[in-house]
Amino acid sequence: QVQLVESGGGLVQPGGSLRLSCAASGRILSINTMGWYRQAPGKARELVADITSGGRTNYAGSAKGRFTISRDSAKNTVFLQMNSLKPEDTAVYYCNADGVLVAGAVVPISYWGKGTLVTVSS
């Protein structure tokens, strides 16, 4: 019923930029928090950044100053602008939606997209 679809991943050179998008679809009234997580080979999934419906943001230390998260709540869409990309940013990036309000009830689970691969390499 609720689906998240990421887009914008790809291959980019170190120092380059990439903009990820994630659109949530379904009978959604609102989403409390939307965020981006990533999982690199051999590592656990980690939070990159998230943003609440009120605009409060949170960034991983490695992302501060380089990445910017934003959202268009009216369209249930979240973005991640990634600048000054480094090889260590290479990972599968997943979109997350938490606190999804559907038909007057908050769904007690988080939704995840299938991920989009970001590869930073020369």
CSV table of N, CA and C in Angstrom, one decimal, residues 37-110:
chain,number,residue,atom,x,y,z
A,37,TYR,N,19.5,6.3,4.5
A,37,TYR,CA,20.5,5.5,5.1
A,37,TYR,C,21.3,4.9,4.0
A,38,ARG,N,22.5,4.4,4.4
A,38,ARG,CA,23.3,3.7,3.4
A,38,ARG,C,24.0,2.5,4.0
A,39,GLN,N,24.3,1.6,3.1
A,39,GLN,CA,25.0,0.4,3.5
A,39,GLN,C,26.2,0.1,2.5
A,40,ALA,N,27.4,0.2,3.0
A,40,ALA,CA,28.5,-0.1,2.2
A,40,ALA,C,28.9,-1.5,2.3
A,41,PRO,N,29.6,-2.1,1.4
A,41,PRO,CA,30.1,-3.5,1.5
A,41,PRO,C,30.8,-3.8,2.8
A,42,GLY,N,30.3,-4.8,3.5
A,42,GLY,CA,31.0,-5.2,4.7
A,42,GLY,C,30.6,-4.3,5.9
A,43,LYS,N,29.7,-3.4,5.8
A,43,LYS,CA,29.4,-2.5,6.9
A,43,LYS,C,27.9,-2.6,7.2
A,44,ALA,N,27.5,-2.2,8.4
A,44,ALA,CA,26.1,-2.1,8.8
A,44,ALA,C,25.5,-0.9,8.1
A,45,ARG,N,24.2,-1.0,8.0
A,45,ARG,CA,23.4,0.2,7.5
A,45,ARG,C,23.5,1.3,8.5
A,46,GLU,N,23.7,2.5,8.0
A,46,GLU,CA,23.8,3.6,8.9
A,46,GLU,C,23.0,4.8,8.4
A,47,LEU,N,22.6,5.6,9.3
A,47,LEU,CA,21.9,6.8,9.0
A,47,LEU,C,22.8,7.9,8.4
A,48,VAL,N,22.3,8.4,7.3
A,48,VAL,CA,23.1,9.5,6.6
A,48,VAL,C,22.5,10.8,7.0
A,49,ALA,N,21.2,10.9,6.9
A,49,ALA,CA,20.5,12.2,7.3
A,49,ALA,C,19.0,11.9,7.3
A,50,ASP,N,18.3,12.6,8.2
A,50,ASP,CA,16.8,12.5,8.2
A,50,ASP,C,16.2,13.9,8.4
A,51,ILE,N,14.9,14.0,8.2
A,51,ILE,CA,14.3,15.3,8.3
A,51,ILE,C,12.8,15.1,8.8
A,52,THR,N,12.4,15.8,9.7
A,52,THR,CA,11.0,15.7,10.2
A,52,THR,C,10.1,16.6,9.4
A,53,SER,N,8.8,16.4,9.7
A,53,SER,CA,7.8,17.2,9.0
A,53,SER,C,7.9,18.6,9.3
A,54,GLY,N,8.5,18.9,10.5
A,54,GLY,CA,8.7,20.3,10.9
A,54,GLY,C,10.0,20.9,10.4
A,55,GLY,N,10.8,20.1,9.7
A,55,GLY,CA,12.0,20.6,9.1
A,55,GLY,C,13.3,20.4,9.9
A,56,ARG,N,13.1,19.7,11.0
A,56,ARG,CA,14.3,19.5,11.8
A,56,ARG,C,15.2,18.4,11.1
A,57,THR,N,16.5,18.7,11.0
A,57,THR,CA,17.4,17.8,10.3
A,57,THR,C,18.4,17.2,11.2
A,58,ASN,N,18.9,16.0,10.8
A,58,ASN,CA,19.9,15.3,11.6
A,58,ASN,C,20.9,14.7,10.5
A,59,TYR,N,22.2,14.9,10.7
A,59,TYR,CA,23.2,14.4,9.8
A,59,TYR,C,24.2,13.5,10.5
A,60,ALA,N,24.7,12.5,9.8
A,60,ALA,CA,25.8,11.8,10.3
A,60,ALA,C,27.0,12.7,10.2
A,61,GLY,N,28.0,12.5,11.1
A,61,GLY,CA,29.2,13.4,11.1
A,61,GLY,C,29.9,13.4,9.7
A,62,SER,N,29.9,12.3,9.0
A,62,SER,CA,30.6,12.2,7.7
A,62,SER,C,29.8,13.0,6.6
A,63,ALA,N,28.6,13.3,6.9
A,63,ALA,CA,27.8,14.0,5.9
A,63,ALA,C,27.6,15.5,6.1
A,64,LYS,N,27.9,15.9,7.3
A,64,LYS,CA,27.7,17.3,7.6
A,64,LYS,C,28.7,18.2,6.8
A,65,GLY,N,28.1,19.2,6.2
A,65,GLY,CA,28.9,20.2,5.4
A,65,GLY,C,29.0,19.8,4.0
A,66,ARG,N,28.6,18.5,3.7
A,66,ARG,CA,28.7,18.0,2.3
A,66,ARG,C,27.3,17.7,1.7
A,67,PHE,N,26.5,17.1,2.6
A,67,PHE,CA,25.2,16.7,2.1
A,67,PHE,C,24.1,17.6,2.7
A,68,THR,N,23.0,17.7,2.0
A,68,THR,CA,21.8,18.5,2.4
A,68,THR,C,20.6,17.7,2.1
A,69,ILE,N,19.8,17.5,3.2
A,69,ILE,CA,18.5,16.8,3.0
A,69,ILE,C,17.4,17.8,3.0
A,70,SER,N,16.4,17.5,2.2
A,70,SER,CA,15.3,18.4,2.1
A,70,SER,C,14.0,17.6,1.8
A,71,ARG,N,12.9,18.1,1.9
A,71,ARG,CA,11.7,17.4,1.6
A,71,ARG,C,10.6,18.3,1.1
A,72,ASP,N,9.7,17.7,0.4
A,72,ASP,CA,8.5,18.3,-0.1
A,72,ASP,C,7.3,17.5,0.5
A,73,SER,N,6.9,17.9,1.6
A,73,SER,CA,5.9,17.1,2.3
A,73,SER,C,4.6,16.9,1.5
A,74,ALA,N,4.2,18.0,0.8
A,74,ALA,CA,3.0,17.9,0.0
A,74,ALA,C,3.0,16.8,-1.0
A,75,LYS,N,4.3,16.5,-1.5
A,75,LYS,CA,4.4,15.5,-2.5
A,75,LYS,C,5.0,14.2,-1.9
A,76,ASN,N,5.2,14.2,-0.6
A,76,ASN,CA,5.8,13.0,0.1
A,76,ASN,C,7.1,12.6,-0.5
A,77,THR,N,7.9,13.6,-0.7
A,77,THR,CA,9.2,13.3,-1.4
A,77,THR,C,10.3,13.9,-0.6
A,78,VAL,N,11.4,13.2,-0.5
A,78,VAL,CA,12.6,13.6,0.2
A,78,VAL,C,13.8,13.6,-0.8
A,79,PHE,N,14.7,14.5,-0.6
A,79,PHE,CA,15.9,14.6,-1.4
A,79,PHE,C,17.2,14.6,-0.6
A,80,LEU,N,18.2,14.2,-1.3
A,80,LEU,CA,19.5,14.2,-0.6
A,80,LEU,C,20.5,14.8,-1.7
A,81,GLN,N,21.0,16.0,-1.4
A,81,GLN,CA,22.0,16.6,-2.3
A,81,GLN,C,23.3,16.3,-1.8
A,82,MET,N,24.1,15.6,-2.5
A,82,MET,CA,25.4,15.1,-2.1
A,82,MET,C,26.5,15.8,-2.9
A,83,ASN,N,27.3,16.6,-2.2
A,83,ASN,CA,28.4,17.3,-2.8
A,83,ASN,C,29.8,16.8,-2.3
A,84,SER,N,30.8,17.1,-3.0
A,84,SER,CA,32.2,16.7,-2.6
A,84,SER,C,32.2,15.2,-2.2
A,85,LEU,N,31.7,14.4,-3.1
A,85,LEU,CA,31.6,13.0,-2.8
A,85,LEU,C,33.0,12.4,-2.8
A,86,LYS,N,33.1,11.4,-1.9
A,86,LYS,CA,34.3,10.7,-1.6
A,86,LYS,C,34.1,9.2,-1.9
A,87,PRO,N,35.2,8.5,-2.2
A,87,PRO,CA,35.0,7.0,-2.5
A,87,PRO,C,34.4,6.3,-1.3
A,88,GLU,N,34.6,6.8,-0.1
A,88,GLU,CA,33.9,6.1,1.0
A,88,GLU,C,32.4,6.4,1.1
A,89,ASP,N,31.9,7.2,0.3
A,89,ASP,CA,30.5,7.4,0.2
A,89,ASP,C,29.8,6.3,-0.6
A,90,THR,N,30.6,5.5,-1.3
A,90,THR,CA,30.1,4.4,-2.1
A,90,THR,C,29.2,3.5,-1.3
A,91,ALA,N,28.0,3.3,-1.6
A,91,ALA,CA,27.1,2.4,-0.9
A,91,ALA,C,25.7,2.4,-1.6
A,92,VAL,N,24.9,1.5,-1.1
A,92,VAL,CA,23.5,1.5,-1.5
A,92,VAL,C,22.8,2.4,-0.6
A,93,TYR,N,22.1,3.4,-1.1
A,93,TYR,CA,21.4,4.4,-0.3
A,93,TYR,C,19.9,4.0,-0.3
A,94,TYR,N,19.4,3.9,0.9
A,94,TYR,CA,18.0,3.6,1.1
A,94,TYR,C,17.2,4.7,1.7
A,95,CYS,N,16.0,4.9,1.1
A,95,CYS,CA,15.1,5.9,1.6
A,95,CYS,C,14.2,5.2,2.7
A,96,ASN,N,13.9,6.0,3.7
A,96,ASN,CA,13.1,5.5,4.9
A,96,ASN,C,12.0,6.5,5.2
A,97,ALA,N,10.9,6.0,5.6
A,97,ALA,CA,9.7,6.8,6.0
A,97,ALA,C,9.2,6.2,7.3
A,98,ASP,N,9.2,7.1,8.3
A,98,ASP,CA,8.7,6.6,9.6
A,98,ASP,C,7.6,7.5,10.1
A,99,GLY,N,6.7,6.9,10.9
A,99,GLY,CA,5.5,7.7,11.3
A,99,GLY,C,4.6,8.1,10.2
A,100,VAL,N,4.3,7.1,9.4
A,100,VAL,CA,3.4,7.3,8.3
A,100,VAL,C,1.9,7.3,8.7
A,101,LEU,N,1.2,8.4,8.5
A,101,LEU,CA,-0.2,8.4,8.8
A,101,LEU,C,-1.0,8.0,7.6
A,102,VAL,N,-1.8,7.0,7.8
A,102,VAL,CA,-2.7,6.5,6.8
A,102,VAL,C,-4.1,6.4,7.3
A,103,ALA,N,-5.0,7.0,6.7
A,103,ALA,CA,-6.4,7.0,7.1
A,103,ALA,C,-6.7,7.2,8.5
A,104,GLY,N,-5.9,8.2,9.1
A,104,GLY,CA,-6.1,8.5,10.5
A,104,GLY,C,-5.4,7.6,11.5
A,105,ALA,N,-4.6,6.7,11.0
A,105,ALA,CA,-3.8,5.8,11.9
A,105,ALA,C,-2.3,5.8,11.5
A,106,VAL,N,-1.5,5.9,12.5
A,106,VAL,CA,0.0,5.8,12.3
A,106,VAL,C,0.4,4.4,12.1
A,107,VAL,N,1.0,4.1,11.0
A,107,VAL,CA,1.4,2.7,10.7
A,107,VAL,C,2.6,2.4,11.6
A,108,PRO,N,2.6,1.4,12.4
A,108,PRO,CA,3.6,1.0,13.4
A,108,PRO,C,4.9,0.5,12.8
A,109,ILE,N,5.2,0.7,11.6
A,109,ILE,CA,6.4,0.2,11.0
A,109,ILE,C,7.1,1.3,10.2
A,110,SER,N,8.3,1.2,9.9
A,110,SER,CA,9.0,2.1,8.9
A,110,SER,C,9.0,1.4,7.6
